[in-house]
Amino acid sequence: MNGPNEQPGTLLLFARDPGSANQVLALYEMLTDQISGARPDSDSPVASLVRRLATGRSISDIRVAASRAALALLGDAGIAVEDWDSVRDIDAISARLADGQVAEIVTGLSDRDDRTPQKLWFAAKALGARTTALLDDTTVAHRMARADLDQRFRLPDGELVLPSVIAAIDDQSRNALIAAGITADTITVIGHLHIHRFRRIAADMPEDSVRALRESWGAQDSDHVVLFASEPLREMAAEGKQRDVDELAVLTDLLERIRVGDPITTNREPDSTIVVVRPHPREDDSKFAALPHDMKPRTLVSRDGSSAQAILAADTVVGISSMMLVEAASIGRPAHSMIDFDPAAAACPF
């Protein structure tokens, strides 16, 4: 614990997947604005969190670490990021925290394929460091996620481990956490940090970069581009996470709906419709190799452009529960889920 005259110590922000990287990136920008005096004062829950994390710290007191897909995302944003891909066991994590004099840690909420955030919470508790976990979406409240939500708070051996604070996006997420056994007074609702930032990025996106991406897909002005935001459900199934949907089956269903003129997915004929499959960063593109290339609508796989560019270049965004659906809905673009997920509702907690 720090005494009243002691410095608050190093703040470590950690992410390992795109969702948590998005939240960490938005928080980092809020913290630097707060420290530099550029952030307007507010009494909102997120403002209280930012003030607490920033008070007594300089920007140099904030370290950012990442592994897996989050490394590239944060690096591309121009942030100096520590590579933690090889930091796996609790002893190594504890040594990093102690050597860096880390007093507080903010992480995303990892899934069962990577328990680094959970190990960070465990190691931090032993060192007396405070921890905050940022939820990066509202799908924890969806019926599919509720069945194994508690697994996201367990170490590989099954031991339950909790951060000091869990920052949820909305009240439904908070209620789902409480139903999973999380103590209510450890949960705060802060809204969606990433969506705030995404809206600004989309508003400032140059039109020529959007048009260039659309042209790279081979789309004309008269074409209707459906962007399919895929998800790594098959990859997660290999880790034991069961869902009653499959991304390739959903994509196949989408293509068939377009062929029969389903107005939910497109209002154009298959001949003038292009489906652009955008894989999740944790997906292997080879899984889409069997897609038919000799049938309408024309279908291609592309990771080109940022999510904002791709959403703006498309006419409709379709998927399961991808963050790209929420991003699209947040800026008023057509977004449709092929399951019982409401992108517009998920985009509301600003």
mmCIF file of C-alpha atoms in Angstrom:
data_model
loop_
_atom_site.group_PDB
_atom_site.id
_atom_site.type_symbol
_atom_site.label_atom_id
_atom_site.label_comp_id
_atom_site.label_asym_id
_atom_site.label_seq_id
_atom_site.Cartn_x
_atom_site.Cartn_y
_atom_site.Cartn_z
ATOM 1 C CA MET A 1 0.000 0.000 0.000
ATOM 2 C CA ASN A 2 1.154 3.553 -0.729
ATOM 3 C CA GLY A 3 1.303 6.038 2.103
ATOM 4 C CA PRO A 4 -0.303 9.496 1.789
ATOM 5 C CA ASN A 5 2.949 11.062 0.521
ATOM 6 C CA GLU A 6 4.082 8.207 -1.699
ATOM 7 C CA GLN A 7 3.871 8.114 -5.476
ATOM 8 C CA PRO A 8 1.144 5.794 -6.808
ATOM 9 C CA GLY A 9 3.639 3.652 -8.745
ATOM 10 C CA THR A 10 3.542 2.178 -12.220
ATOM 11 C CA LEU A 11 0.234 1.504 -13.958
ATOM 12 C CA LEU A 12 0.269 -1.492 -16.327
ATOM 13 C CA LEU A 13 -2.334 -1.829 -19.075
ATOM 14 C CA PHE A 14 -2.526 -5.324 -20.588
ATOM 15 C CA ALA A 15 -4.452 -6.746 -23.550
ATOM 16 C CA ARG A 16 -4.234 -9.987 -25.473
ATOM 17 C CA ASP A 17 -7.097 -9.928 -27.988
ATOM 18 C CA PRO A 18 -8.624 -7.269 -30.269
ATOM 19 C CA GLY A 19 -11.575 -6.525 -27.998
ATOM 20 C CA SER A 20 -9.482 -5.873 -24.916
ATOM 21 C CA ALA A 21 -6.922 -3.979 -27.014
ATOM 22 C CA ASN A 22 -9.677 -1.643 -28.214
ATOM 23 C CA GLN A 23 -10.734 -0.870 -24.644
ATOM 24 C CA VAL A 24 -7.149 -0.495 -23.407
ATOM 25 C CA LEU A 25 -6.313 1.833 -26.302
ATOM 26 C CA ALA A 26 -9.324 4.033 -25.560
ATOM 27 C CA LEU A 27 -8.448 4.089 -21.849
ATOM 28 C CA TYR A 28 -4.806 4.942 -22.594
ATOM 29 C CA GLU A 29 -5.881 7.961 -24.635
ATOM 30 C CA MET A 30 -8.242 9.068 -21.855
ATOM 31 C CA LEU A 31 -5.448 8.752 -19.296
ATOM 32 C CA THR A 32 -2.962 10.755 -21.341
ATOM 33 C CA ASP A 33 -5.601 13.461 -21.895
ATOM 34 C CA GLN A 34 -6.352 13.506 -18.167
ATOM 35 C CA ILE A 35 -2.686 13.778 -17.209
ATOM 36 C CA SER A 36 -2.025 16.504 -19.787
ATOM 37 C CA GLY A 37 -5.111 18.466 -18.736
ATOM 38 C CA ALA A 38 -6.918 18.011 -22.047
ATOM 39 C CA ARG A 39 -9.814 15.962 -20.663
ATOM 40 C CA PRO A 40 -12.962 17.856 -19.558
ATOM 41 C CA ASP A 41 -14.065 17.318 -15.971
ATOM 42 C CA SER A 42 -17.052 15.044 -15.361
ATOM 43 C CA ASP A 43 -18.640 13.068 -12.551
ATOM 44 C CA SER A 44 -19.445 9.995 -14.685
ATOM 45 C CA PRO A 45 -18.255 6.531 -13.558
ATOM 46 C CA VAL A 46 -15.659 6.341 -16.336
ATOM 47 C CA ALA A 47 -14.373 9.815 -15.445
ATOM 48 C CA SER A 48 -13.980 8.684 -11.838
ATOM 49 C CA LEU A 49 -12.030 5.621 -12.972
ATOM 50 C CA VAL A 50 -9.768 7.705 -15.221
ATOM 51 C CA ARG A 51 -9.106 10.262 -12.472
ATOM 52 C CA ARG A 52 -8.231 7.549 -9.974
ATOM 53 C CA LEU A 53 -5.819 5.853 -12.370
ATOM 54 C CA ALA A 54 -4.230 9.133 -13.484
ATOM 55 C CA THR A 55 -3.892 10.947 -10.155
ATOM 56 C CA GLY A 56 -0.253 11.390 -9.148
ATOM 57 C CA ARG A 57 1.044 9.711 -12.305
ATOM 58 C CA SER A 58 2.890 11.048 -15.311
ATOM 59 C CA ILE A 59 2.469 9.553 -18.769
ATOM 60 C CA SER A 60 5.818 7.795 -18.293
ATOM 61 C CA ASP A 61 4.310 5.930 -15.314
ATOM 62 C CA ILE A 62 1.943 4.105 -17.683
ATOM 63 C CA ARG A 63 3.221 0.918 -19.326
ATOM 64 C CA VAL A 64 1.338 -1.011 -21.979
ATOM 65 C CA ALA A 65 1.899 -4.738 -22.485
ATOM 66 C CA ALA A 66 0.208 -7.115 -24.890
ATOM 67 C CA SER A 67 0.280 -10.573 -26.388
ATOM 68 C CA ARG A 68 -1.182 -12.297 -29.426
ATOM 69 C CA ALA A 69 -3.436 -10.217 -31.692
ATOM 70 C CA ALA A 70 -3.399 -7.217 -29.354
ATOM 71 C CA LEU A 71 0.309 -6.623 -30.012
ATOM 72 C CA ALA A 72 -0.195 -5.501 -33.598
ATOM 73 C CA LEU A 73 -3.353 -3.527 -32.910
ATOM 74 C CA LEU A 74 -1.764 -1.454 -30.145
ATOM 75 C CA GLY A 75 1.515 -1.119 -32.017
ATOM 76 C CA ASP A 76 -0.289 0.142 -35.116
ATOM 77 C CA ALA A 77 -1.850 2.849 -32.935
ATOM 78 C CA GLY A 78 1.630 4.204 -32.236
ATOM 79 C CA ILE A 79 1.895 3.049 -28.635
ATOM 80 C CA ALA A 80 5.109 1.575 -27.243
ATOM 81 C CA VAL A 81 4.035 -1.952 -26.337
ATOM 82 C CA GLU A 82 5.894 -4.609 -24.357
ATOM 83 C CA ASP A 83 5.740 -8.039 -25.995
ATOM 84 C CA TRP A 84 4.376 -10.526 -23.454
ATOM 85 C CA ASP A 85 3.855 -13.420 -25.849
ATOM 86 C CA SER A 86 6.453 -15.462 -23.970
ATOM 87 C CA VAL A 87 5.276 -14.441 -20.485
ATOM 88 C CA ARG A 88 3.041 -17.351 -19.603
ATOM 89 C CA ASP A 89 3.439 -18.654 -16.054
ATOM 90 C CA ILE A 90 2.595 -16.888 -12.814
ATOM 91 C CA ASP A 91 6.222 -16.811 -11.605
ATOM 92 C CA ALA A 92 7.333 -14.974 -14.755
ATOM 93 C CA ILE A 93 4.413 -12.563 -14.465
ATOM 94 C CA SER A 94 5.174 -11.913 -10.788
ATOM 95 C CA ALA A 95 8.804 -11.169 -11.638
ATOM 96 C CA ARG A 96 7.788 -8.683 -14.345
ATOM 97 C CA LEU A 97 5.416 -6.908 -11.975
ATOM 98 C CA ALA A 98 7.939 -6.744 -9.149
ATOM 99 C CA ASP A 99 10.809 -5.593 -11.376
ATOM 100 C CA GLY A 100 8.629 -2.868 -12.867
ATOM 101 C CA GLN A 101 7.277 -1.765 -9.480
ATOM 102 C CA VAL A 102 3.751 -2.152 -10.802
ATOM 103 C CA ALA A 103 1.180 -0.886 -8.319
ATOM 104 C CA GLU A 104 -1.962 -1.139 -10.439
ATOM 105 C CA ILE A 105 -3.031 -3.239 -13.412
ATOM 106 C CA VAL A 106 -5.837 -2.891 -15.938
ATOM 107 C CA THR A 107 -6.603 -5.862 -18.190
ATOM 108 C CA GLY A 108 -9.245 -6.987 -20.598
ATOM 109 C CA LEU A 109 -11.429 -9.993 -19.837
ATOM 110 C CA SER A 110 -9.774 -12.974 -21.480
ATOM 111 C CA ASP A 111 -11.404 -16.172 -22.683
ATOM 112 C CA ARG A 112 -10.574 -19.788 -21.955
ATOM 113 C CA ASP A 113 -7.898 -20.028 -24.667
ATOM 114 C CA ASP A 114 -5.578 -17.646 -22.789
ATOM 115 C CA ARG A 115 -5.519 -17.119 -19.015
ATOM 116 C CA THR A 116 -2.881 -14.374 -18.865
ATOM 117 C CA PRO A 117 -5.260 -11.754 -17.397
ATOM 118 C CA GLN A 118 -6.369 -14.212 -14.726
ATOM 119 C CA LYS A 119 -2.729 -14.957 -13.901
ATOM 120 C CA LEU A 120 -2.072 -11.224 -13.709
ATOM 121 C CA TRP A 121 -4.889 -10.787 -11.182
ATOM 122 C CA PHE A 122 -3.521 -13.684 -9.128
ATOM 123 C CA ALA A 123 0.070 -12.415 -9.170
ATOM 124 C CA ALA A 124 -1.015 -8.843 -8.454
ATOM 125 C CA LYS A 125 -2.980 -9.863 -5.379
ATOM 126 C CA ALA A 126 0.096 -11.556 -3.905
ATOM 127 C CA LEU A 127 2.098 -8.367 -4.516
ATOM 128 C CA GLY A 128 -0.578 -6.064 -3.118
ATOM 129 C CA ALA A 129 -1.364 -4.444 -6.469
ATOM 130 C CA ARG A 130 -4.878 -3.356 -7.380
ATOM 131 C CA THR A 131 -6.499 -4.793 -10.532
ATOM 132 C CA THR A 132 -9.292 -3.684 -12.848
ATOM 133 C CA ALA A 133 -10.773 -5.811 -15.644
ATOM 134 C CA LEU A 134 -12.468 -4.054 -18.569
ATOM 135 C CA LEU A 135 -15.252 -5.911 -20.348
ATOM 136 C CA ASP A 136 -15.003 -5.200 -24.064
ATOM 137 C CA ASP A 137 -18.555 -6.004 -25.164
ATOM 138 C CA THR A 138 -22.043 -6.795 -23.892
ATOM 139 C CA THR A 139 -22.208 -10.405 -25.074
ATOM 140 C CA VAL A 140 -21.566 -11.640 -21.514
ATOM 141 C CA ALA A 141 -25.299 -11.032 -21.047
ATOM 142 C CA HIS A 142 -26.250 -13.152 -24.072
ATOM 143 C CA ARG A 143 -27.732 -16.567 -23.353
ATOM 144 C CA MET A 144 -24.852 -18.323 -25.163
ATOM 145 C CA ALA A 145 -22.229 -16.682 -22.946
ATOM 146 C CA ARG A 146 -23.948 -17.099 -19.591
ATOM 147 C CA ALA A 147 -23.345 -20.860 -19.482
ATOM 148 C CA ASP A 148 -19.566 -20.532 -19.188
ATOM 149 C CA LEU A 149 -19.103 -16.946 -17.968
ATOM 150 C CA ASP A 150 -17.518 -18.060 -14.700
ATOM 151 C CA GLN A 151 -14.752 -19.805 -16.697
ATOM 152 C CA ARG A 152 -13.434 -16.374 -17.592
ATOM 153 C CA PHE A 153 -12.554 -15.876 -13.927
ATOM 154 C CA ARG A 154 -10.635 -19.093 -13.386
ATOM 155 C CA LEU A 155 -7.001 -20.143 -13.619
ATOM 156 C CA PRO A 156 -6.057 -23.147 -15.777
ATOM 157 C CA ASP A 157 -6.400 -25.414 -12.723
ATOM 158 C CA GLY A 158 -9.960 -24.198 -12.143
ATOM 159 C CA GLU A 159 -9.209 -21.926 -9.193
ATOM 160 C CA LEU A 160 -11.475 -18.886 -9.042
ATOM 161 C CA VAL A 161 -9.603 -15.573 -9.243
ATOM 162 C CA LEU A 162 -11.174 -12.120 -9.397
ATOM 163 C CA PRO A 163 -9.857 -8.628 -10.105
ATOM 164 C CA SER A 164 -10.387 -5.875 -7.553
ATOM 165 C CA VAL A 165 -12.831 -4.117 -9.895
ATOM 166 C CA ILE A 166 -14.771 -5.258 -12.961
ATOM 167 C CA ALA A 167 -15.760 -2.454 -15.342
ATOM 168 C CA ALA A 168 -18.873 -3.524 -17.262
ATOM 169 C CA ILE A 169 -20.380 -1.746 -20.240
ATOM 170 C CA ASP A 170 -24.057 -1.758 -19.253
ATOM 171 C CA ASP A 171 -26.494 -2.851 -16.561
ATOM 172 C CA GLN A 172 -27.370 -6.082 -18.389
ATOM 173 C CA SER A 173 -23.710 -7.100 -18.317
ATOM 174 C CA ARG A 174 -23.523 -6.195 -14.632
ATOM 175 C CA ASN A 175 -26.571 -8.353 -13.908
ATOM 176 C CA ALA A 176 -25.068 -11.279 -15.833
ATOM 177 C CA LEU A 177 -21.880 -11.026 -13.770
ATOM 178 C CA ILE A 178 -23.864 -10.977 -10.529
ATOM 179 C CA ALA A 179 -25.843 -14.020 -11.690
ATOM 180 C CA ALA A 180 -22.508 -15.768 -12.312
ATOM 181 C CA GLY A 181 -21.561 -15.220 -8.668
ATOM 182 C CA ILE A 182 -19.553 -11.986 -8.871
ATOM 183 C CA THR A 183 -20.032 -9.707 -5.856
ATOM 184 C CA ALA A 184 -22.088 -6.689 -6.889
ATOM 185 C CA ASP A 185 -19.948 -4.107 -5.109
ATOM 186 C CA THR A 186 -16.897 -5.040 -7.208
ATOM 187 C CA ILE A 187 -18.693 -4.142 -10.469
ATOM 188 C CA THR A 188 -18.906 -0.656 -11.950
ATOM 189 C CA VAL A 189 -20.703 0.311 -15.169
ATOM 190 C CA ILE A 190 -18.621 2.667 -17.330
ATOM 191 C CA GLY A 191 -20.129 2.464 -20.821
ATOM 192 C CA HIS A 192 -18.229 1.501 -23.957
ATOM 193 C CA LEU A 193 -14.836 3.238 -24.137
ATOM 194 C CA HIS A 194 -14.010 1.819 -27.556
ATOM 195 C CA ILE A 195 -17.285 2.908 -29.150
ATOM 196 C CA HIS A 196 -16.667 6.501 -28.047
ATOM 197 C CA ARG A 197 -13.289 6.372 -29.783
ATOM 198 C CA PHE A 198 -14.580 4.478 -32.829
ATOM 199 C CA ARG A 199 -17.230 7.106 -33.529
ATOM 200 C CA ARG A 200 -14.562 9.812 -33.612
ATOM 201 C CA ILE A 201 -12.341 7.753 -35.921
ATOM 202 C CA ALA A 202 -15.211 7.001 -38.308
ATOM 203 C CA ALA A 203 -16.257 10.656 -38.421
ATOM 204 C CA ASP A 204 -12.721 11.693 -39.387
ATOM 205 C CA MET A 205 -12.157 8.924 -41.950
ATOM 206 C CA PRO A 206 -11.075 10.368 -45.331
ATOM 207 C CA GLU A 207 -13.596 9.555 -48.051
ATOM 208 C CA ASP A 208 -10.854 8.688 -50.532
ATOM 209 C CA SER A 209 -9.522 5.899 -48.277
ATOM 210 C CA VAL A 210 -13.026 4.429 -48.006
ATOM 211 C CA ARG A 211 -13.532 4.588 -51.759
ATOM 212 C CA ALA A 212 -10.106 3.034 -52.391
ATOM 213 C CA LEU A 213 -10.967 0.075 -50.166
ATOM 214 C CA ARG A 214 -14.303 -0.442 -51.887
ATOM 215 C CA GLU A 215 -12.574 -0.359 -55.270
ATOM 216 C CA SER A 216 -9.990 -2.897 -54.052
ATOM 217 C CA TRP A 217 -12.898 -5.272 -53.487
ATOM 218 C CA GLY A 218 -13.905 -4.778 -57.120
ATOM 219 C CA ALA A 219 -17.136 -3.038 -56.149
ATOM 220 C CA GLN A 220 -18.833 -0.452 -58.333
ATOM 221 C CA ASP A 221 -21.156 2.275 -57.057
ATOM 222 C CA SER A 222 -24.096 0.206 -58.275
ATOM 223 C CA ASP A 223 -23.020 -2.893 -56.324
ATOM 224 C CA HIS A 224 -24.355 -3.772 -52.893
ATOM 225 C CA VAL A 225 -21.475 -4.822 -50.625
ATOM 226 C CA VAL A 226 -22.314 -7.065 -47.681
ATOM 227 C CA LEU A 227 -19.485 -7.211 -45.148
ATOM 228 C CA PHE A 228 -19.579 -10.493 -43.210
ATOM 229 C CA ALA A 229 -17.843 -10.014 -39.859
ATOM 230 C CA SER A 230 -16.661 -13.516 -39.019
ATOM 231 C CA GLU A 231 -15.759 -14.883 -35.580
ATOM 232 C CA PRO A 232 -13.354 -17.611 -34.371
ATOM 233 C CA LEU A 233 -16.065 -19.934 -33.067
ATOM 234 C CA ARG A 234 -14.463 -23.074 -34.507
ATOM 235 C CA GLU A 235 -11.117 -22.092 -33.002
ATOM 236 C CA MET A 236 -12.757 -21.554 -29.613
ATOM 237 C CA ALA A 237 -14.623 -24.865 -29.882
ATOM 238 C CA ALA A 238 -11.210 -26.541 -29.997
ATOM 239 C CA GLU A 239 -10.590 -24.930 -26.587
ATOM 240 C CA GLY A 240 -13.797 -26.421 -25.196
ATOM 241 C CA LYS A 241 -16.072 -23.420 -25.664
ATOM 242 C CA GLN A 242 -19.378 -24.644 -27.046
ATOM 243 C CA ARG A 243 -21.834 -22.498 -28.990
ATOM 244 C CA ASP A 244 -24.948 -23.507 -30.898
ATOM 245 C CA VAL A 245 -23.857 -21.592 -34.007
ATOM 246 C CA ASP A 246 -20.970 -22.040 -36.421
ATOM 247 C CA GLU A 247 -19.458 -19.183 -38.422
ATOM 248 C CA LEU A 248 -19.187 -21.155 -41.669
ATOM 249 C CA ALA A 249 -22.757 -22.421 -41.372
ATOM 250 C CA VAL A 250 -23.938 -18.863 -40.740
ATOM 251 C CA LEU A 251 -21.976 -17.609 -43.749
ATOM 252 C CA THR A 252 -23.449 -20.355 -45.929
ATOM 253 C CA ASP A 253 -26.928 -19.375 -44.731
ATOM 254 C CA LEU A 254 -26.200 -15.729 -45.549
ATOM 255 C CA LEU A 255 -25.133 -16.576 -49.104
ATOM 256 C CA GLU A 256 -28.254 -18.663 -49.634
ATOM 257 C CA ARG A 257 -30.478 -15.874 -48.324
ATOM 258 C CA ILE A 258 -28.917 -13.460 -50.789
ATOM 259 C CA ARG A 259 -29.479 -15.922 -53.642
ATOM 260 C CA VAL A 260 -33.204 -16.101 -52.865
ATOM 261 C CA GLY A 261 -33.524 -12.344 -52.388
ATOM 262 C CA ASP A 262 -33.976 -12.194 -48.616
ATOM 263 C CA PRO A 263 -34.561 -8.462 -47.940
ATOM 264 C CA ILE A 264 -33.098 -8.763 -44.431
ATOM 265 C CA THR A 265 -29.593 -9.159 -45.801
ATOM 266 C CA THR A 266 -29.648 -7.205 -49.067
ATOM 267 C CA ASN A 267 -32.071 -5.367 -51.304
ATOM 268 C CA ARG A 268 -30.245 -6.193 -54.531
ATOM 269 C CA GLU A 269 -30.111 -9.130 -56.903
ATOM 270 C CA PRO A 270 -27.277 -11.670 -56.341
ATOM 271 C CA ASP A 271 -25.608 -10.485 -59.574
ATOM 272 C CA SER A 272 -25.074 -7.007 -58.104
ATOM 273 C CA THR A 273 -24.190 -8.158 -54.577
ATOM 274 C CA ILE A 274 -20.650 -8.732 -53.325
ATOM 275 C CA VAL A 275 -19.979 -10.486 -50.016
ATOM 276 C CA VAL A 276 -16.698 -9.527 -48.356
ATOM 277 C CA VAL A 277 -15.731 -11.958 -45.601
ATOM 278 C CA ARG A 278 -13.620 -10.237 -42.956
ATOM 279 C CA PRO A 279 -11.918 -12.823 -40.725
ATOM 280 C CA HIS A 280 -11.418 -12.149 -37.036
ATOM 281 C CA PRO A 281 -7.728 -11.597 -36.151
ATOM 282 C CA ARG A 282 -7.710 -14.986 -34.405
ATOM 283 C CA GLU A 283 -9.095 -16.845 -37.434
ATOM 284 C CA ASP A 284 -7.133 -18.763 -40.045
ATOM 285 C CA ASP A 285 -8.059 -17.633 -43.558
ATOM 286 C CA SER A 286 -7.699 -21.194 -44.860
ATOM 287 C CA LYS A 287 -11.022 -22.109 -43.246
ATOM 288 C CA PHE A 288 -12.738 -20.105 -46.001
ATOM 289 C CA ALA A 289 -10.948 -21.888 -48.859
ATOM 290 C CA ALA A 290 -13.987 -24.048 -49.627
ATOM 291 C CA LEU A 291 -16.256 -21.086 -50.336
ATOM 292 C CA PRO A 292 -17.787 -21.365 -53.834
ATOM 293 C CA HIS A 293 -16.150 -19.023 -56.337
ATOM 294 C CA ASP A 294 -18.357 -19.884 -59.311
ATOM 295 C CA MET A 295 -21.714 -18.881 -57.836
ATOM 296 C CA LYS A 296 -23.479 -15.617 -57.156
ATOM 297 C CA PRO A 297 -23.090 -13.539 -55.091
ATOM 298 C CA ARG A 298 -19.386 -12.985 -55.688
ATOM 299 C CA THR A 299 -17.563 -13.723 -52.439
ATOM 300 C CA LEU A 300 -14.053 -12.789 -51.365
ATOM 301 C CA VAL A 301 -12.004 -12.851 -48.161
ATOM 302 C CA SER A 302 -10.296 -9.611 -47.174
ATOM 303 C CA ARG A 303 -8.628 -8.182 -44.076
ATOM 304 C CA ASP A 304 -7.740 -4.939 -45.861
ATOM 305 C CA GLY A 305 -8.414 -1.621 -44.174
ATOM 306 C CA SER A 306 -9.330 -0.780 -40.608
ATOM 307 C CA SER A 307 -12.692 -1.833 -39.206
ATOM 308 C CA ALA A 308 -13.959 1.739 -39.643
ATOM 309 C CA GLN A 309 -12.842 1.811 -43.287
ATOM 310 C CA ALA A 310 -14.422 -1.573 -44.012
ATOM 311 C CA ILE A 311 -17.723 -0.658 -42.360
ATOM 312 C CA LEU A 312 -17.918 2.647 -44.222
ATOM 313 C CA ALA A 313 -16.971 0.988 -47.524
ATOM 314 C CA ALA A 314 -19.719 -1.634 -47.185
ATOM 315 C CA ASP A 315 -23.455 -1.114 -47.600
ATOM 316 C CA THR A 316 -24.489 -3.638 -44.949
ATOM 317 C CA VAL A 317 -22.623 -5.403 -42.142
ATOM 318 C CA VAL A 318 -23.792 -8.906 -41.238
ATOM 319 C CA GLY A 319 -22.483 -11.337 -38.647
ATOM 320 C CA ILE A 320 -23.183 -13.162 -35.426
ATOM 321 C CA SER A 321 -22.196 -10.993 -32.447
ATOM 322 C CA SER A 322 -18.988 -9.405 -33.712
ATOM 323 C CA MET A 323 -17.897 -6.002 -32.416
ATOM 324 C CA MET A 324 -18.001 -4.845 -36.037
ATOM 325 C CA LEU A 325 -21.796 -5.106 -35.897
ATOM 326 C CA VAL A 326 -21.841 -2.874 -32.828
ATOM 327 C CA GLU A 327 -19.390 -0.457 -34.424
ATOM 328 C CA ALA A 328 -21.560 -0.245 -37.534
ATOM 329 C CA ALA A 329 -24.734 0.340 -35.532
ATOM 330 C CA SER A 330 -23.017 3.020 -33.449
ATOM 331 C CA ILE A 331 -22.518 5.194 -36.546
ATOM 332 C CA GLY A 332 -25.887 4.451 -38.102
ATOM 333 C CA ARG A 333 -24.743 1.910 -40.692
ATOM 334 C CA PRO A 334 -27.019 -1.076 -41.436
ATOM 335 C CA ALA A 335 -26.010 -3.944 -39.125
ATOM 336 C CA HIS A 336 -27.745 -7.313 -38.966
ATOM 337 C CA SER A 337 -27.077 -10.281 -36.683
ATOM 338 C CA MET A 338 -27.937 -13.765 -37.903
ATOM 339 C CA ILE A 339 -28.797 -14.768 -34.307
ATOM 340 C CA ASP A 340 -30.805 -13.134 -31.507
ATOM 341 C CA PHE A 341 -28.268 -10.360 -30.918
ATOM 342 C CA ASP A 342 -29.184 -6.689 -31.252
ATOM 343 C CA PRO A 343 -26.224 -4.572 -32.445
ATOM 344 C CA ALA A 344 -28.110 -1.306 -31.978
ATOM 345 C CA ALA A 345 -28.895 -2.086 -28.344
ATOM 346 C CA ALA A 346 -25.283 -3.122 -27.732
ATOM 347 C CA ALA A 347 -24.113 0.197 -29.198
ATOM 348 C CA CYS A 348 -26.271 2.268 -26.846
ATOM 349 C CA PRO A 349 -24.066 2.478 -23.698
ATOM 350 C CA PHE A 350 -22.056 5.541 -24.653
#
